[in-house]
PDB file of C-alpha atoms in Angstrom:
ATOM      1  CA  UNK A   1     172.369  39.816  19.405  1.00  0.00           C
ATOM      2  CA  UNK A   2     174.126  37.604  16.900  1.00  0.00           C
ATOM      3  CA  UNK A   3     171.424  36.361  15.391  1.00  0.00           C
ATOM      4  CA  UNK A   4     167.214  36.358  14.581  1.00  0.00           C
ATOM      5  CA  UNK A   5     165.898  36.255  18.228  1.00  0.00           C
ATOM      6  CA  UNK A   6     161.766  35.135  18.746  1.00  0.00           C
ATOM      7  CA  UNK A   7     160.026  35.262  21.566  1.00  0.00           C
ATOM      8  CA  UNK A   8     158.521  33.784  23.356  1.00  0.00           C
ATOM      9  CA  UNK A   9     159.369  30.569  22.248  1.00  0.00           C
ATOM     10  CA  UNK A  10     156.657  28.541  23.415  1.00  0.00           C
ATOM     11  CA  UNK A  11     153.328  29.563  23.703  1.00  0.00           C
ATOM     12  CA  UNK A  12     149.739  27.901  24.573  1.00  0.00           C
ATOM     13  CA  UNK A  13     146.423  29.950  24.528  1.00  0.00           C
ATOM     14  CA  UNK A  14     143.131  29.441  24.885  1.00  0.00           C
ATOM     15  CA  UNK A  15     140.855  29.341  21.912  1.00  0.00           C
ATOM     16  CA  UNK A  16     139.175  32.799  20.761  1.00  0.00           C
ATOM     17  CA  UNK A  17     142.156  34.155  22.899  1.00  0.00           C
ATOM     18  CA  UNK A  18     145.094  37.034  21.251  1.00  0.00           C
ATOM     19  CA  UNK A  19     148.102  36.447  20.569  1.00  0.00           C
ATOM     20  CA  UNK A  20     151.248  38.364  19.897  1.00  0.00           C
ATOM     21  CA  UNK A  21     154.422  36.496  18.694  1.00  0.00           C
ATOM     22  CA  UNK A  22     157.620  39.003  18.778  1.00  0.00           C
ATOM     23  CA  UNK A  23     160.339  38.913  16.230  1.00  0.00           C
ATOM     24  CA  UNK A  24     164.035  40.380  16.848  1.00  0.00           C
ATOM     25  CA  UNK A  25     165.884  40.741  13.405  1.00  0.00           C
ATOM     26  CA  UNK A  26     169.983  40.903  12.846  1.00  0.00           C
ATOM     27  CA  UNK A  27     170.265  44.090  13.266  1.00  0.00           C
ATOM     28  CA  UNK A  28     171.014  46.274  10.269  1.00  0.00           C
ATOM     29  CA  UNK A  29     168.581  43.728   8.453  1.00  0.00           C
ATOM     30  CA  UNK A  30     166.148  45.759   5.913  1.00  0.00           C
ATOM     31  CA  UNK A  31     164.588  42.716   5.441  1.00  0.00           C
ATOM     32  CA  UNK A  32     162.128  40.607   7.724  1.00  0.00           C
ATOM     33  CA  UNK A  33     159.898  37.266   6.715  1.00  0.00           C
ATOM     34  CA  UNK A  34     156.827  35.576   9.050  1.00  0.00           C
ATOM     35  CA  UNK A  35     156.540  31.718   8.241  1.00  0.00           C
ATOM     36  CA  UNK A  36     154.473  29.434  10.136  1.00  0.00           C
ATOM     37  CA  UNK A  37     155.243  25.326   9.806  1.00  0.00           C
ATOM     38  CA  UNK A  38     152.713  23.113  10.855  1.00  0.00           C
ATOM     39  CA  UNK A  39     153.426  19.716  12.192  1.00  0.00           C
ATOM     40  CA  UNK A  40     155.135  17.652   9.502  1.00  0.00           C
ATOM     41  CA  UNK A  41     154.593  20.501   6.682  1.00  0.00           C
ATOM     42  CA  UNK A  42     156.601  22.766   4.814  1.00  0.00           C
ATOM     43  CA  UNK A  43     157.413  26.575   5.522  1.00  0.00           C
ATOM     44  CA  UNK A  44     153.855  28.652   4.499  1.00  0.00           C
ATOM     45  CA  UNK A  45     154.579  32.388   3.888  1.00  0.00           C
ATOM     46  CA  UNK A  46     152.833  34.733   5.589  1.00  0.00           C
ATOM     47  CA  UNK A  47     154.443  38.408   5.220  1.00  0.00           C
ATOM     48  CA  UNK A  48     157.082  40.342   4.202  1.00  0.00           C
ATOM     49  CA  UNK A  49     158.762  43.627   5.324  1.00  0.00           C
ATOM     50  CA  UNK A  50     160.935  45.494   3.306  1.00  0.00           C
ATOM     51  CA  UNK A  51     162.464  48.692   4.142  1.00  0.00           C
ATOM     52  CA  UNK A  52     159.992  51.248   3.936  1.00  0.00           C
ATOM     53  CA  UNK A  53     158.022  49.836   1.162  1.00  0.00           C
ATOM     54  CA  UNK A  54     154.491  48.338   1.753  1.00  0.00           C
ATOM     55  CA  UNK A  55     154.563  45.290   3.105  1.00  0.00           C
ATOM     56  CA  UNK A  56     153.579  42.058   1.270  1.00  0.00           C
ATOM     57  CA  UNK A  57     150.485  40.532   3.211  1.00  0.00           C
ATOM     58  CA  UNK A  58     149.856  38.234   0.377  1.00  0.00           C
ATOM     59  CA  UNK A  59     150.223  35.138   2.639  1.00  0.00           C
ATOM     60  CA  UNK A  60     148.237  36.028   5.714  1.00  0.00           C
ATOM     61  CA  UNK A  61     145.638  33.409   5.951  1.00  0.00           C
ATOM     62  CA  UNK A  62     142.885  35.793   7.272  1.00  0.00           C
ATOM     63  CA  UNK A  63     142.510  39.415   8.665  1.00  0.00           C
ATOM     64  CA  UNK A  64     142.219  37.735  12.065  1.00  0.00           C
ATOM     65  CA  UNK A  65     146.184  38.022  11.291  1.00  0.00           C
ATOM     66  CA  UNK A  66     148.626  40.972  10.936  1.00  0.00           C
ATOM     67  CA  UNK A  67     152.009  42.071  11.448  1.00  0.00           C
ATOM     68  CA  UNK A  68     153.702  45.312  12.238  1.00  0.00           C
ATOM     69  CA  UNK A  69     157.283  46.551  11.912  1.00  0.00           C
ATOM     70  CA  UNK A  70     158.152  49.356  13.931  1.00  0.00           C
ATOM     71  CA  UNK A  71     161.036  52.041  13.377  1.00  0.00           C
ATOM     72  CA  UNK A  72     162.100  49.295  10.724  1.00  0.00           C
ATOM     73  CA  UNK A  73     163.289  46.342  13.686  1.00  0.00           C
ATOM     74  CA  UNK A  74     161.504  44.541  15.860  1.00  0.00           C
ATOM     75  CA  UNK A  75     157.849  43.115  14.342  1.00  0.00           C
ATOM     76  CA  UNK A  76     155.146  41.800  16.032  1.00  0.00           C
ATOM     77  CA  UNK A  77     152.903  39.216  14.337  1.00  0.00           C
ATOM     78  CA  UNK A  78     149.467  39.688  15.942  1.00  0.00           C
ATOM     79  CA  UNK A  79     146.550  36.886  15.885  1.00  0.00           C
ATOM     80  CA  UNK A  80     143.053  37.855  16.955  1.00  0.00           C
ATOM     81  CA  UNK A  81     140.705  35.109  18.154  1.00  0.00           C
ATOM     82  CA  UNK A  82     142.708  32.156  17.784  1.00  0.00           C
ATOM     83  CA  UNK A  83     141.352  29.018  16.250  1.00  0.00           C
ATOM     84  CA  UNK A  84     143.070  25.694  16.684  1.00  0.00           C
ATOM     85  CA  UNK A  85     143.587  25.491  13.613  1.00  0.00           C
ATOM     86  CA  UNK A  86     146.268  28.536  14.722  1.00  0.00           C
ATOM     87  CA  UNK A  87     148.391  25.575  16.145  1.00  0.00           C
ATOM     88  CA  UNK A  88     152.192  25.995  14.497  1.00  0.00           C
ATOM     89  CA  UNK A  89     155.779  27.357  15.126  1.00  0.00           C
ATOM     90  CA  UNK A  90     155.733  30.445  13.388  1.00  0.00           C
ATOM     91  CA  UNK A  91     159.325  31.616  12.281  1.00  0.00           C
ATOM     92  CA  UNK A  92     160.700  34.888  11.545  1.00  0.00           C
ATOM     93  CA  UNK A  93     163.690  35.730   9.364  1.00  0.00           C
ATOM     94  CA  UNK A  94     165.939  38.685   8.384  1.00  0.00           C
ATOM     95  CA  UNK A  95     168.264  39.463   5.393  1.00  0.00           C
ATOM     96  CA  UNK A  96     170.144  42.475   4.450  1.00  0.00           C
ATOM     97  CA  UNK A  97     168.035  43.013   1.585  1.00  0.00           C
ATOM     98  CA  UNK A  98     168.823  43.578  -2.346  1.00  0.00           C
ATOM     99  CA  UNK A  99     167.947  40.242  -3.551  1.00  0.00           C
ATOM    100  CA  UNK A 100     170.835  38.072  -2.895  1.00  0.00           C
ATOM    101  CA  UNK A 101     171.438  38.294   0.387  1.00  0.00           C
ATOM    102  CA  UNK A 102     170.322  35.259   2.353  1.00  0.00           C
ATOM    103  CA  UNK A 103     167.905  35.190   5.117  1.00  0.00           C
ATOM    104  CA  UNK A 104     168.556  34.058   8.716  1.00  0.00           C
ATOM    105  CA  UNK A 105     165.954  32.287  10.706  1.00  0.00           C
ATOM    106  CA  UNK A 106     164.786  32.900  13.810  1.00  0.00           C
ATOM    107  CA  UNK A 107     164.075  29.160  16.251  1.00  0.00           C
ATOM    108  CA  UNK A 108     160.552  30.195  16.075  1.00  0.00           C
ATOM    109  CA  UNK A 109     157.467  30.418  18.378  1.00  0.00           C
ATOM    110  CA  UNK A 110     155.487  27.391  18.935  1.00  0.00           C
ATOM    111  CA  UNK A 111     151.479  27.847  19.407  1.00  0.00           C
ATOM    112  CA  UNK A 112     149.312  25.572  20.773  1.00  0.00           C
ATOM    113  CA  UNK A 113     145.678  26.537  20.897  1.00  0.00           C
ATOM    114  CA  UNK A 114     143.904  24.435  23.402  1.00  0.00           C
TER     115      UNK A 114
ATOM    116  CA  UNK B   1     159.174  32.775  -8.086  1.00  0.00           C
ATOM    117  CA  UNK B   2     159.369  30.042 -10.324  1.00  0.00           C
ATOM    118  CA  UNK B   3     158.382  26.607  -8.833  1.00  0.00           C
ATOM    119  CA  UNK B   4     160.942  23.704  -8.325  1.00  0.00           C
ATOM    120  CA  UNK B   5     160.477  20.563  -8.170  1.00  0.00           C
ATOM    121  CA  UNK B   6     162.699  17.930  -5.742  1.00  0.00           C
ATOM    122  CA  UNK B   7     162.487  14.029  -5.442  1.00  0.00           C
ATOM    123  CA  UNK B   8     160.520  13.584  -1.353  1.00  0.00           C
ATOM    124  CA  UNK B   9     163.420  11.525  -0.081  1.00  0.00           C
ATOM    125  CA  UNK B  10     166.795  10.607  -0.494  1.00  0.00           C
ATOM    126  CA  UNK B  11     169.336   7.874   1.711  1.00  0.00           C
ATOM    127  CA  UNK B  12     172.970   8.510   1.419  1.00  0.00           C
ATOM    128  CA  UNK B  13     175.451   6.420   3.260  1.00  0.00           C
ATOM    129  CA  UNK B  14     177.917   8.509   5.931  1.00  0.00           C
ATOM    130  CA  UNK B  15     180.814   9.362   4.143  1.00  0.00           C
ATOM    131  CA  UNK B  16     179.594   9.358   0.917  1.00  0.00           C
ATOM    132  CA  UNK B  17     178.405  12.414  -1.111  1.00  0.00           C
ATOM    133  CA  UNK B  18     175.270  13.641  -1.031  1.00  0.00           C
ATOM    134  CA  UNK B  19     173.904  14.339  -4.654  1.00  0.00           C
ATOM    135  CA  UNK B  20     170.598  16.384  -3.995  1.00  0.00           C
ATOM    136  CA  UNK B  21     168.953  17.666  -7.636  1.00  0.00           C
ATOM    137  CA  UNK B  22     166.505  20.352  -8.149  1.00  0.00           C
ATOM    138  CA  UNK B  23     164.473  21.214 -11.542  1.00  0.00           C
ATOM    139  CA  UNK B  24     163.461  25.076 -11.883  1.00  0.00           C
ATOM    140  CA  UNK B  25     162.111  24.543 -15.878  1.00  0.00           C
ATOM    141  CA  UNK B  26     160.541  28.183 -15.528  1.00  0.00           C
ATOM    142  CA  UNK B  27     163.407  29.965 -14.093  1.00  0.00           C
ATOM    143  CA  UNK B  28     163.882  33.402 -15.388  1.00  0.00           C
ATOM    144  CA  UNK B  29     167.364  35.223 -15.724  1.00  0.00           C
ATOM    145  CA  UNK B  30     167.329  37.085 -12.826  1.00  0.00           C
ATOM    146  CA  UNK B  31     166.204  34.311 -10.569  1.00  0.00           C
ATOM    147  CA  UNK B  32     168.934  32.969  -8.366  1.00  0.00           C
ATOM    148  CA  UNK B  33     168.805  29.288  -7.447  1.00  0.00           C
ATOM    149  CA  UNK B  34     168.828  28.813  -3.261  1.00  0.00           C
ATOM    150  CA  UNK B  35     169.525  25.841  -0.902  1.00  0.00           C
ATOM    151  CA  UNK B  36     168.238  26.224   2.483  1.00  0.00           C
ATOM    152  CA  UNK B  37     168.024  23.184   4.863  1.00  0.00           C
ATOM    153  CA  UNK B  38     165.868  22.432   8.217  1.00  0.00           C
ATOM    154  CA  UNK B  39     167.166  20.159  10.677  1.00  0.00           C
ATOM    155  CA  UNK B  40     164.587  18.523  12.769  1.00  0.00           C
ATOM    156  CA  UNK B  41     163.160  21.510  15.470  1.00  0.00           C
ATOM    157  CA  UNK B  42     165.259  24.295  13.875  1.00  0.00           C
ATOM    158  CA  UNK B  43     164.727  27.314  11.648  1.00  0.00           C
ATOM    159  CA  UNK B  44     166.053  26.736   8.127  1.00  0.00           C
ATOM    160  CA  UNK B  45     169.271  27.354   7.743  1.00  0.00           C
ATOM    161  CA  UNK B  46     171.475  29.088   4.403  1.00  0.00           C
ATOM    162  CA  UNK B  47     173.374  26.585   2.185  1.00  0.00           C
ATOM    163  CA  UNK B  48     174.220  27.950  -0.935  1.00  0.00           C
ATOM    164  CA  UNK B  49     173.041  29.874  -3.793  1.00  0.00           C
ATOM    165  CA  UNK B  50     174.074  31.177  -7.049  1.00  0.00           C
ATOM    166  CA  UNK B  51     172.766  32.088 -10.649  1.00  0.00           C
ATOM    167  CA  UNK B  52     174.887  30.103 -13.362  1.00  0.00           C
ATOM    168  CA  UNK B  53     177.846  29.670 -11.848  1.00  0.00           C
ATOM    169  CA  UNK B  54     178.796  27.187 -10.158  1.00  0.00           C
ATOM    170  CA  UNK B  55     179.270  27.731  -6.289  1.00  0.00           C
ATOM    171  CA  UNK B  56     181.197  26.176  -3.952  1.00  0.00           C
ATOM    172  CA  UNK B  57     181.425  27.268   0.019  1.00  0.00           C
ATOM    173  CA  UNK B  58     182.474  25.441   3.050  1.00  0.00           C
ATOM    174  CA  UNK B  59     179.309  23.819   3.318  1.00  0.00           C
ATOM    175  CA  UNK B  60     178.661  22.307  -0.081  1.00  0.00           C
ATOM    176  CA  UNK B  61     178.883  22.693  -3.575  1.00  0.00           C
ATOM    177  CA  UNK B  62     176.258  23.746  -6.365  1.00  0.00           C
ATOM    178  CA  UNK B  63     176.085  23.217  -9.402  1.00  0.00           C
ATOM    179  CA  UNK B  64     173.958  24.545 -12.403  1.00  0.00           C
ATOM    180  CA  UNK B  65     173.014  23.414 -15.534  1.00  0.00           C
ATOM    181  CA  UNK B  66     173.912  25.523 -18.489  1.00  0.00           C
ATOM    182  CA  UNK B  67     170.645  26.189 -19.718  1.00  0.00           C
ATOM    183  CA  UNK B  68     169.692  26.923 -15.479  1.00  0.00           C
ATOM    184  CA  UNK B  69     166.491  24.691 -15.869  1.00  0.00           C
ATOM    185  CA  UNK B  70     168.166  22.470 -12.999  1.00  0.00           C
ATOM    186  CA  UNK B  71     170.385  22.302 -10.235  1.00  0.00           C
ATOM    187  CA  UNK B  72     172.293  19.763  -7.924  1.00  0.00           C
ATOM    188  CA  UNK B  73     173.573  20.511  -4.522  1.00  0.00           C
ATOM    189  CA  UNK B  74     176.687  18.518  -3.085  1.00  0.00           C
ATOM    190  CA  UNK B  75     177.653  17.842   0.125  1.00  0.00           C
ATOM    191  CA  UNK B  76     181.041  16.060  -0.502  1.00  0.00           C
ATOM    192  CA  UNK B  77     181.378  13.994   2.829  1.00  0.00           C
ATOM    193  CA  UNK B  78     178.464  13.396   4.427  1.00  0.00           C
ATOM    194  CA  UNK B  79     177.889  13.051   8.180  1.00  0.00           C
ATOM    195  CA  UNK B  80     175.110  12.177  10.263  1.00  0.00           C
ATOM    196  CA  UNK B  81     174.541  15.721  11.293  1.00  0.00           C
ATOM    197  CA  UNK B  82     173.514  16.456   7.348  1.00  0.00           C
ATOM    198  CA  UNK B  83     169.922  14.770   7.871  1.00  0.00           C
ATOM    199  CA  UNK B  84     167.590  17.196   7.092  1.00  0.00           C
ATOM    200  CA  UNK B  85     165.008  18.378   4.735  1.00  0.00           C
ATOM    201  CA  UNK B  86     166.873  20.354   1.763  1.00  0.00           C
ATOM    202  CA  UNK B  87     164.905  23.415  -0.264  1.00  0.00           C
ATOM    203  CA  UNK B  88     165.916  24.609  -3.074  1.00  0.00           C
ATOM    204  CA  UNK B  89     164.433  28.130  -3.897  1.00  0.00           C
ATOM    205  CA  UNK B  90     164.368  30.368  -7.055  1.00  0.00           C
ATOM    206  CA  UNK B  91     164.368  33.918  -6.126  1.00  0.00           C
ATOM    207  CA  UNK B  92     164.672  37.247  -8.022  1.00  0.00           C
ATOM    208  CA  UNK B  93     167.666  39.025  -7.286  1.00  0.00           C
ATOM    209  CA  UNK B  94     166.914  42.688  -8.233  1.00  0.00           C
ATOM    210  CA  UNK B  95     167.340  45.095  -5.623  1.00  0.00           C
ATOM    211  CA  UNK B  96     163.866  47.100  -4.387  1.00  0.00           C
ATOM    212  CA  UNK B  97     162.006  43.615  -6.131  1.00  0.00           C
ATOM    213  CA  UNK B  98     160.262  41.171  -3.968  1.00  0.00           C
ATOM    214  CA  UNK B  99     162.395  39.212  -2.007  1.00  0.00           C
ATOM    215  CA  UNK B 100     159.750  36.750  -1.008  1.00  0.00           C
ATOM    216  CA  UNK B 101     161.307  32.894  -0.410  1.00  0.00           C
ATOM    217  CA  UNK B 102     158.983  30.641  -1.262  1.00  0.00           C
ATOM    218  CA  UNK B 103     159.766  27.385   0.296  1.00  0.00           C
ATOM    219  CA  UNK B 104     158.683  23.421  -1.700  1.00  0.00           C
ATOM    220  CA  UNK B 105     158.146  20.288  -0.174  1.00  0.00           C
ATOM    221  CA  UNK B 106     161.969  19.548  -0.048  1.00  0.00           C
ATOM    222  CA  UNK B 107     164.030  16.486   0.199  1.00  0.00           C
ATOM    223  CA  UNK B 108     164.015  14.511   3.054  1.00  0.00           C
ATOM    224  CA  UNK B 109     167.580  13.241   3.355  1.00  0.00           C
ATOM    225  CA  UNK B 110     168.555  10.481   5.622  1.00  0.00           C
ATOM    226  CA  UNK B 111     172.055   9.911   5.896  1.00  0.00           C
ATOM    227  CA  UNK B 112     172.969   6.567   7.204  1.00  0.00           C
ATOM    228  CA  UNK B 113     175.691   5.215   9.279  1.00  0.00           C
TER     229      UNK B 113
END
């Protein structure tokens, strides 16, 4: 596809329910970013894929969260017992890679833990 | 990454140019300067970026201070589309480094008619 593709794109769960959010990067993208926005806030970080390097996991807010890339594409950002407190769009990005380049954004996924 | 710092909000009439200024104090030398923008229920979206130059696309210009500790991005004619929040983002540049965006608080600019 043309651009950073999320799915799906809304999403409401029950609480102490799973969750997987999928990410589709540009392909040919090295790079991939998780966000998550909460109503009226900025952009948190989350994690960061790179390649074949180990990823950065410094922003996941607990190990109830965690993210996989596989084969260096798609990634899956994966939250275990969901708390309302879960309740966000989460966003996904993609870059080239090398520092410059920018990053596209994906629309996002919107959770809502009822 | 260093930290910037942006004013909350801004007005701008339509029209006009939009005169959006960033201070990066810490910046190091291989730190670019970014401008990414979020319209209302989007993903952020690339402006601009550059590292001492100045920049100019078809979007909008940048513009950097000579000592880099601060930055102003330009959006020459200014349209009611424009209203968004505005990031600027320093970022190292070095290939195999941590990419990692780390997005501010922003501007929240209101452009009106």
């Amino acid at each position: 596809g043309a651009g950073v593709s999320q799915s799906p794109s809304n999403k409401v769960t029950e609480k102490g329910k799973d969750v997987e959010l999928r990410c589709d990067p540009i392909s040919g993208h090295t790079a991939l970013y998780w966000y998550r926005q909460s109503l009226g806030q900025g952009l948190e970080f989350l994690i960061y894929f790179q390649g074949n390097s180990a990823p950065d996991k410094s922003g996941l807010p607990s190990d109830r969260f965690s993210a996989e890339r596989t084969g260096g594409s798609v990634s899956t950002l994966t939250i275990q017992r969901t708390q309302q407190e879960d309740s966000a769009v989460y966003l996904c990005a993609s870059s080239l890679g090398g520092g410059k380049a920018e990053a596209f954004f994906g629309q996002g996924t919107r959770l809502t833990v009822v | 990454d260093a930290k910037t710092t942006q004013p909350p909000s801004m007005d701008c009439a339509e029209g006009r140019a939009a005169n959006l200024p960033c201070n990066h104090s810490t910046i190091s030398g291989n730190e670019y300067v970014y401008w990414y923008r979020q319209i209302h229920s989007q993903g952020p979206q690339y402006i601009i970026h550059g590292l001492k130059n100045n920049e100019t696309n078809e979007m909008a210009s940048l513009i950097i201070t000579e000592d880099r500790k601060s930055s102003t991005l330009i959006l020459p004619h200014a349209t009611l589309r424009d209203t968004a929040v505005y990031y600027c983002i320093v970022r190292v540049a070095s290939r195999g480094g941590n990419e990692k965006l780390t997005f501010g608080t922003g501007t929240r600019l209101t452009i009106i008619p």
